[in-house]
Short mmCIF file of C-alpha atoms and ligand atoms in Angstrom, two decimals:
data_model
loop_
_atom_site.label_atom_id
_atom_site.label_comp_id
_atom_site.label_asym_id
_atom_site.label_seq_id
_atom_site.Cartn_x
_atom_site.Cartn_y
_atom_site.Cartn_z
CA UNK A 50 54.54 115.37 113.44
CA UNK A 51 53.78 118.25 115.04
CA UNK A 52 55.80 120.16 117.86
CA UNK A 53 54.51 119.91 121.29
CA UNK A 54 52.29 123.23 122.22
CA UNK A 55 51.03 124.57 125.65
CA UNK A 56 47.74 127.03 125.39
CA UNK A 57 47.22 128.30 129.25
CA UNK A 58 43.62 128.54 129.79
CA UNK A 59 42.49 131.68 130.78
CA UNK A 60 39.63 130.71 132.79
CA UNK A 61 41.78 130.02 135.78
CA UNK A 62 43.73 133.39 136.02
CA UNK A 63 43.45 136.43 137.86
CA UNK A 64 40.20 138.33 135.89
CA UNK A 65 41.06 141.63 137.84
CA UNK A 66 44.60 141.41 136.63
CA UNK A 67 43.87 140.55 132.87
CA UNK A 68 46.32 142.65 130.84
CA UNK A 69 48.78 141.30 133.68
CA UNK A 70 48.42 137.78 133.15
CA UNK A 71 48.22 137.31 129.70
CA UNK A 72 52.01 138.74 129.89
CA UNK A 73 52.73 136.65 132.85
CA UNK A 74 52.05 133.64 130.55
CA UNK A 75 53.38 134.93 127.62
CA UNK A 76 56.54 135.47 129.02
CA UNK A 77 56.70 132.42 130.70
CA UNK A 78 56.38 130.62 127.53
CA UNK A 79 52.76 130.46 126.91
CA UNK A 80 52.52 128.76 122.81
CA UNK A 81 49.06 129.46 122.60
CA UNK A 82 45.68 131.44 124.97
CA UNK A 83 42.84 129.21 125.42
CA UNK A 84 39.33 130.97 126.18
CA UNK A 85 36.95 128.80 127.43
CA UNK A 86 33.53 130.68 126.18
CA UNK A 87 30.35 129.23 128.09
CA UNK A 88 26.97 129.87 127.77
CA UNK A 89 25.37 128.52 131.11
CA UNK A 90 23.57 126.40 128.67
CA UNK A 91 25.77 124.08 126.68
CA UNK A 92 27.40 123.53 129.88
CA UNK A 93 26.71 124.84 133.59
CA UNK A 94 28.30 127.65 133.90
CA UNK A 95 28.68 130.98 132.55
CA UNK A 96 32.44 132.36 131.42
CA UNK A 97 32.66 135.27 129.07
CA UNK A 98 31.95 136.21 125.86
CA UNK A 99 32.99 138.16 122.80
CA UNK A 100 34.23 141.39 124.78
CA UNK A 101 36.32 139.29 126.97
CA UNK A 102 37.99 137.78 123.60
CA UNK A 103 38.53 140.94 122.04
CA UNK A 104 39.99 142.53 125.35
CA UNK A 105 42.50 139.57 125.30
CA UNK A 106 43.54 140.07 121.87
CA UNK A 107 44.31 143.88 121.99
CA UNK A 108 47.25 142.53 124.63
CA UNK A 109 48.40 138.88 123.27
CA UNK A 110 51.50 138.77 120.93
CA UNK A 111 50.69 134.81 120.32
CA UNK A 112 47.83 132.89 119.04
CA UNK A 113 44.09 133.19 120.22
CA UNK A 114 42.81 129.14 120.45
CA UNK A 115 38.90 129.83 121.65
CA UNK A 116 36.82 126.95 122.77
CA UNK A 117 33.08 127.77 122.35
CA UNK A 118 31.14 125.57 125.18
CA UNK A 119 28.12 127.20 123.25
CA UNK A 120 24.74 125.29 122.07
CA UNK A 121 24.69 127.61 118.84
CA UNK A 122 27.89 128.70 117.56
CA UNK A 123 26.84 129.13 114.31
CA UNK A 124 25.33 131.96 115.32
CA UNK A 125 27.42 133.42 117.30
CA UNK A 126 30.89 132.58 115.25
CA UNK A 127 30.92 135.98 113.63
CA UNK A 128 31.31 137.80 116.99
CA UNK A 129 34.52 135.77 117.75
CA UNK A 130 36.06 135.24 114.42
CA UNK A 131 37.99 138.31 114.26
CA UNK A 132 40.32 137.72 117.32
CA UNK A 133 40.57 134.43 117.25
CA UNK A 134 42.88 132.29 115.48
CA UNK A 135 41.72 128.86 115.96
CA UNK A 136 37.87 128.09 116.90
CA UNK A 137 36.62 124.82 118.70
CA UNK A 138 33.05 124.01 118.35
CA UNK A 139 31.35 120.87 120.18
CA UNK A 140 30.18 118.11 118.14
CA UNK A 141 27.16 117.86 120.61
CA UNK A 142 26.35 121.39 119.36
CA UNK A 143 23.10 122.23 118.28
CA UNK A 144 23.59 123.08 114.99
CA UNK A 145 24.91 121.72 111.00
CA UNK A 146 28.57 121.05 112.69
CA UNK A 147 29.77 120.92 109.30
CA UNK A 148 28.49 124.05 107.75
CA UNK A 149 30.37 125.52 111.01
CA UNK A 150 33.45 124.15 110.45
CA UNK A 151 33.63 125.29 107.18
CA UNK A 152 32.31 129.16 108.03
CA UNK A 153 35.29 129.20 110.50
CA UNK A 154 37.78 128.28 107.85
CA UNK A 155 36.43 130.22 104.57
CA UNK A 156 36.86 133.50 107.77
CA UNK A 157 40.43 132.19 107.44
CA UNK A 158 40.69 130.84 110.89
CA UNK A 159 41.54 126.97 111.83
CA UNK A 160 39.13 124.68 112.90
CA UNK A 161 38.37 122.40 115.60
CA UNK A 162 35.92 119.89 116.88
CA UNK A 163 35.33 118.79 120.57
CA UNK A 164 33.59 116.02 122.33
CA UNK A 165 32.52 115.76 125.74
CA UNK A 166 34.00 112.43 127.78
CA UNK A 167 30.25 110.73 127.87
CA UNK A 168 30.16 110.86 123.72
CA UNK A 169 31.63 108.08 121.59
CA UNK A 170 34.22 108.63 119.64
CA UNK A 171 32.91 107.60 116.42
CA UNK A 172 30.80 110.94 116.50
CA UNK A 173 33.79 112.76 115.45
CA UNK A 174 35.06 109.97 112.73
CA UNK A 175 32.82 111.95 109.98
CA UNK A 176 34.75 115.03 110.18
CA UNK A 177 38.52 114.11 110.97
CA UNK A 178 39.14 114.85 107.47
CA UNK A 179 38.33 118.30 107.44
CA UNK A 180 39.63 119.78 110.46
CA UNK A 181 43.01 121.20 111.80
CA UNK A 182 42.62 120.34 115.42
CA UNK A 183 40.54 117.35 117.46
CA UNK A 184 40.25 118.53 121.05
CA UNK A 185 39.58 115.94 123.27
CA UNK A 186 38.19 116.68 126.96
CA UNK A 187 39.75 114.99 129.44
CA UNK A 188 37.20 116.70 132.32
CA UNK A 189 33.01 117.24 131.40
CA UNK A 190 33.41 120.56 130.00
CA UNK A 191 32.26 123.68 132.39
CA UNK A 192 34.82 123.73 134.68
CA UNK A 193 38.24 124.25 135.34
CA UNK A 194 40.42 122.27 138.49
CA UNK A 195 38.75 119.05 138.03
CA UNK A 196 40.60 115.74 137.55
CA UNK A 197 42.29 113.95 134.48
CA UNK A 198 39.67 111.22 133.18
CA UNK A 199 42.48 108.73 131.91
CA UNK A 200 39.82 106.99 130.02
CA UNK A 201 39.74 109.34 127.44
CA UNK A 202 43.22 108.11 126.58
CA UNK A 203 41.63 105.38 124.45
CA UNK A 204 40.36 108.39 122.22
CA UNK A 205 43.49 110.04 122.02
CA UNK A 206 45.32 106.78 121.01
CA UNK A 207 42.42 106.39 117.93
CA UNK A 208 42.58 110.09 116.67
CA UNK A 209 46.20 109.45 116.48
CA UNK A 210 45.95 106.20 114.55
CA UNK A 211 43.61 107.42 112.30
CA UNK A 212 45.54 110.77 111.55
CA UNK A 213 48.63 108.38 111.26
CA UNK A 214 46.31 105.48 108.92
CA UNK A 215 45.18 108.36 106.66
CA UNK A 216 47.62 110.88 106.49
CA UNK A 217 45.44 113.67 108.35
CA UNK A 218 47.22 116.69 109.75
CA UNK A 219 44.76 117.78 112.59
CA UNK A 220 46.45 118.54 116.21
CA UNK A 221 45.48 116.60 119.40
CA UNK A 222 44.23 118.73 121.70
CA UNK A 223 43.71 117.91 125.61
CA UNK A 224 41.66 119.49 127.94
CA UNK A 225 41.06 119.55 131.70
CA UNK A 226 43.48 118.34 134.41
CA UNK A 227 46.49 118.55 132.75
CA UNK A 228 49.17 118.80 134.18
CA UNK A 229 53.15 117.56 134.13
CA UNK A 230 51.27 113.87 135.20
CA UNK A 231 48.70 113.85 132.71
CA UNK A 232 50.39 115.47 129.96
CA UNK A 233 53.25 113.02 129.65
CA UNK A 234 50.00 109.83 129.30
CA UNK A 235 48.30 112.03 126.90
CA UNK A 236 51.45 113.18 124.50
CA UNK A 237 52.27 109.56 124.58
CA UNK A 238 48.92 108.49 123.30
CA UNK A 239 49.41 111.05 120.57
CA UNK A 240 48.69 114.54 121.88
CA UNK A 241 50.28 117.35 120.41
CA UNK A 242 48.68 120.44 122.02
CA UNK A 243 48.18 120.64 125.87
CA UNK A 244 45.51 122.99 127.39
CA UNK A 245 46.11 123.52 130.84
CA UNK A 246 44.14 126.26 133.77
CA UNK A 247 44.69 125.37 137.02
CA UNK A 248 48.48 123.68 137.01
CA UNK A 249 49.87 127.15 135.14
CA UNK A 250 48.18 130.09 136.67
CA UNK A 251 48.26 128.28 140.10
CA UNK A 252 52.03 127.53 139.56
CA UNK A 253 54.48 128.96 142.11
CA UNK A 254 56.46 129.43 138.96
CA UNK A 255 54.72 129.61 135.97
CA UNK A 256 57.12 129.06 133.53
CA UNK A 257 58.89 125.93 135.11
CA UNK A 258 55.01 125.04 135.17
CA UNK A 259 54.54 125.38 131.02
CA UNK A 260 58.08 124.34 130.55
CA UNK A 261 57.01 120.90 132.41
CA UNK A 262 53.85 120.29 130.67
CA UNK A 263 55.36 121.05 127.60
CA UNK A 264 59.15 118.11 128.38
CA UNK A 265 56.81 115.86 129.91
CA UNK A 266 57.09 111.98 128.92
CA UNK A 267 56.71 109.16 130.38
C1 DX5 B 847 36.82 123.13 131.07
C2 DX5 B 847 37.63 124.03 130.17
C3 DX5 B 847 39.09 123.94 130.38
C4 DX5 B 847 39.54 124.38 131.75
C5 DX5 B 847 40.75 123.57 132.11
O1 DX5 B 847 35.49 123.19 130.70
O2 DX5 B 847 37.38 123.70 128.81
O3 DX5 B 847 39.82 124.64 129.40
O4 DX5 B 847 39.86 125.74 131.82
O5 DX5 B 847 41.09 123.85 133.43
P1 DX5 B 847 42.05 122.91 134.26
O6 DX5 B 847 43.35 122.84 133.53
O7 DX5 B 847 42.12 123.59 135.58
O8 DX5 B 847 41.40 121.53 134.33
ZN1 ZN B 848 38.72 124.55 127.11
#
């Protein structure tokens, strides 16, 4: 239902070169940014923040997909809603998940909801309704260049029969190890949207690398 999209995550390029590789994936074909936002408590490991977003945005021509790895993004959503387009909050935040779903849409941005691998899927069931993408992680969030869990496929396989069951429009999102491999399991099981660090900006050519991820099925 809907077309097949790669967001490049910006966690695994060249920081130094910024301004550089956002047009290096851009040009190489790059649907969507994703910016992995941690706050070395939600997860274990400390990213960037709201600067970092807003740097990224003065540069990118396409959309801005941020992924907060955040224990309270309620309270920090306002800093990141202007330059981004969608916003993925965790369902293990520690906040009303709901309320924070709907902020991030009333600021006229798309919503999505995340779970870790560990957390059962009927966490999410409650809100498939009212959201526009599901991400799935594939990896335990925190960091990039680890490998696929292909257990998580289960999950991807029920958020599409669900969507399908109930005529629900949300994306499928994927997250951590993707690559031409992984993608083709997880667009088969129903993904739509492929996030993917380590196979694009480590690419020997980037675009054949997005352009891969993007064709790939089994
Ligand atoms: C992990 C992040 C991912 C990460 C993916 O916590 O959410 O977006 O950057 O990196 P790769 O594709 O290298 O697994
Ligand atoms: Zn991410």
């Amino acid at each position: 239902m809907h077309p097949t999209l790669v967001a490049p995550s910006i966690l695994a390029c060249d920081f130094g070169r910024l301004h550089d590789e956002i047009l290096r994936a851009e040009t190489a074909g790059a649907d969507w940014l994703h910016l992995d936002v941690m706050d070395g408590h939600f997860v274990d490991n400390i990213s960037f923040g709201p600067a970092f977003i807003d740097a990224t945005a003065a540069v990118a021509k396409v959309p801005i997909d941020t992924h907060l790895m955040i224990s309270r993004p309620d309270h920090y959503l306002p800093r990141f809603i202007s330059n981004s387009h969608n916003i993925t909050v965790h369902v293990e935040a520690e906040c009303d998940v709901r309320a924070t779903l709907s902020a991030i849409r009333q600021a006229g941005r798309t919503c999505g909801l995340s779970l870790r691998p560990g957390t059962p899927f009927s966490a999410v069931t409650p809100f498939l309704a009212d959201i526009d993408l599901l991400l799935v992680m594939t990896v335990e969030p925190g960091f990039g260049g680890q490998a696929f869990q292909s257990e998580m496929l289960d999950k991807i396989r029920e958020a599409a029969h669900l969507r399908t069951q109930n005529e629900w429009q949300y994306r499928i999102q994927v997250d951590g190890g993707i690559n031409a491999a992984t993608a083709a399991q997880c667009v088969q099981a129903g993904s739509d949207t492929l996030v993917a660090g380590t196979s694009v900006f480590r690419a020997p050519d980037i675009a054949a690398a997005i352009r891969a991820i993007r064709e790939a099925r089994i």
